[in-house]
Amino acid sequence: SYALTQPPSVSVVPGQTARITCGGNNIGSKGVHWYQQKPGQAPVLVVYDDRDRPSGIPERFSGSNSGNTATLTISRVEAGDEADYYCQVWDSSSLELFGGGTKLTVL
Amino acid sequence: EVQLLESGGGLVQPGGSLRLSCAASGFTFSTYGMSWVRQAPGKGLEWVSGISSRGDTTYYADSVKGRVTLSRDNSKNTLYLQMNSLKGDDTAVYYCAKSVGAVVAGRAMDVWGQGTTVTVSS
């Protein structure tokens, strides 16, 4: 079965850039989606199809995907970006799959 | 306003059954695929099941296959998840989510409900 690997935590100072990775075998051949989840709230889609942003999501959120790693980049990080972030892909054997999640801490 | 409202959660004994519902409003329900995603206490997101817009294609995670049935009534704008033979591992918040397209395979989920809590315990 297919597996996705995310770092458990990422820390960043306000104003700096946070990069959250999602590793998987040849993940570059798959479409990757990213979700933000704040405590006690439902997930929110922040990037879909590797690099597209839904309406209402700031341009500070961007995505890339190549080889064995997909990356969610958050530029000019704000305190309000502190949350858990999950990547998601579709695989023919595992079907819909989420990464384990990364807790973004804004120092 | 686009909205999904889950209901039907609660406390159930191991081996019991529950039917979750998800009422959709603010969009043309019949043209979008739908999914259920759950989150156990303190854990990450786990996809449970998905269904195409017309209801002719369904997918299930291995963890629930054979115990869960996903269906939809497009005339009532409602999604259903029938869960049988429930186990402690099924304890979670269950979210209903809308796909960005008519199918669910490989598509993002752009609208989520607030979730309904299922607790399996004796």
mmCIF file of C-alpha atoms in Angstrom, chain A residues 31 33 35 37 40-45 48-49 86 88 90 93-100, chain B residues 37 39 43-47 59-62 95 100 104-110 112-114:
data_model
loop_
_atom_site.group_PDB
_atom_site.id
_atom_site.type_symbol
_atom_site.label_atom_id
_atom_site.label_comp_id
_atom_site.label_asym_id
_atom_site.label_seq_id
_atom_site.Cartn_x
_atom_site.Cartn_y
_atom_site.Cartn_z
ATOM 1 C CA GLY A 31 -2.158 15.232 -7.577
ATOM 2 C CA HIS A 33 -4.024 18.455 -1.920
ATOM 3 C CA TYR A 35 -5.599 21.010 4.296
ATOM 4 C CA GLN A 37 -6.939 22.280 10.561
ATOM 5 C CA GLY A 40 -11.632 22.139 17.371
ATOM 6 C CA GLN A 41 -12.373 23.048 13.766
ATOM 7 C CA ALA A 42 -13.000 21.184 10.533
ATOM 8 C CA PRO A 43 -10.214 21.000 7.941
ATOM 9 C CA VAL A 44 -9.950 23.735 5.316
ATOM 10 C CA LEU A 45 -8.580 23.163 1.820
ATOM 11 C CA TYR A 48 -5.333 21.544 -4.474
ATOM 12 C CA ASP A 49 -3.903 19.784 -7.509
ATOM 13 C CA TYR A 86 -2.346 17.423 6.085
ATOM 14 C CA GLN A 88 -3.795 14.054 0.603
ATOM 15 C CA TRP A 90 -5.311 9.273 -4.402
ATOM 16 C CA SER A 93 -4.267 0.586 -4.085
ATOM 17 C CA SER A 94 -4.805 2.707 -0.990
ATOM 18 C CA LEU A 95 -7.548 4.883 -2.515
ATOM 19 C CA GLU A 96 -7.844 8.215 -0.680
ATOM 20 C CA LEU A 97 -4.903 8.744 1.653
ATOM 21 C CA PHE A 98 -3.909 11.440 4.131
ATOM 22 C CA GLY A 99 -0.458 12.096 5.485
ATOM 23 C CA GLY A 100 0.022 11.862 9.235
ATOM 24 C CA VAL B 37 -13.453 11.483 6.718
ATOM 25 C CA GLN B 39 -10.568 11.768 13.092
ATOM 26 C CA LYS B 43 -5.118 11.618 15.824
ATOM 27 C CA GLY B 44 -4.910 12.608 12.185
ATOM 28 C CA LEU B 45 -7.430 12.514 9.383
ATOM 29 C CA GLU B 46 -8.541 9.162 7.983
ATOM 30 C CA TRP B 47 -10.621 8.878 4.832
ATOM 31 C CA TYR B 59 -15.165 3.455 -2.392
ATOM 32 C CA TYR B 60 -14.342 2.216 1.099
ATOM 33 C CA ALA B 61 -11.229 2.224 3.230
ATOM 34 C CA ASP B 62 -10.007 -1.243 4.138
ATOM 35 C CA TYR B 95 -16.756 14.740 8.819
ATOM 36 C CA VAL B 100 -14.602 19.611 -6.190
ATOM 37 C CA VAL B 104 -14.087 11.586 -5.676
ATOM 38 C CA ALA B 105 -11.035 9.731 -6.944
ATOM 39 C CA GLY B 106 -8.091 12.104 -6.830
ATOM 40 C CA ARG B 107 -10.209 15.174 -6.249
ATOM 41 C CA ALA B 108 -9.848 17.630 -3.401
ATOM 42 C CA MET B 109 -12.527 18.200 -0.782
ATOM 43 C CA ASP B 110 -13.407 21.867 -0.702
ATOM 44 C CA TRP B 112 -16.440 20.264 5.119
ATOM 45 C CA GLY B 113 -19.088 19.963 7.780
ATOM 46 C CA GLN B 114 -18.395 20.545 11.461
#
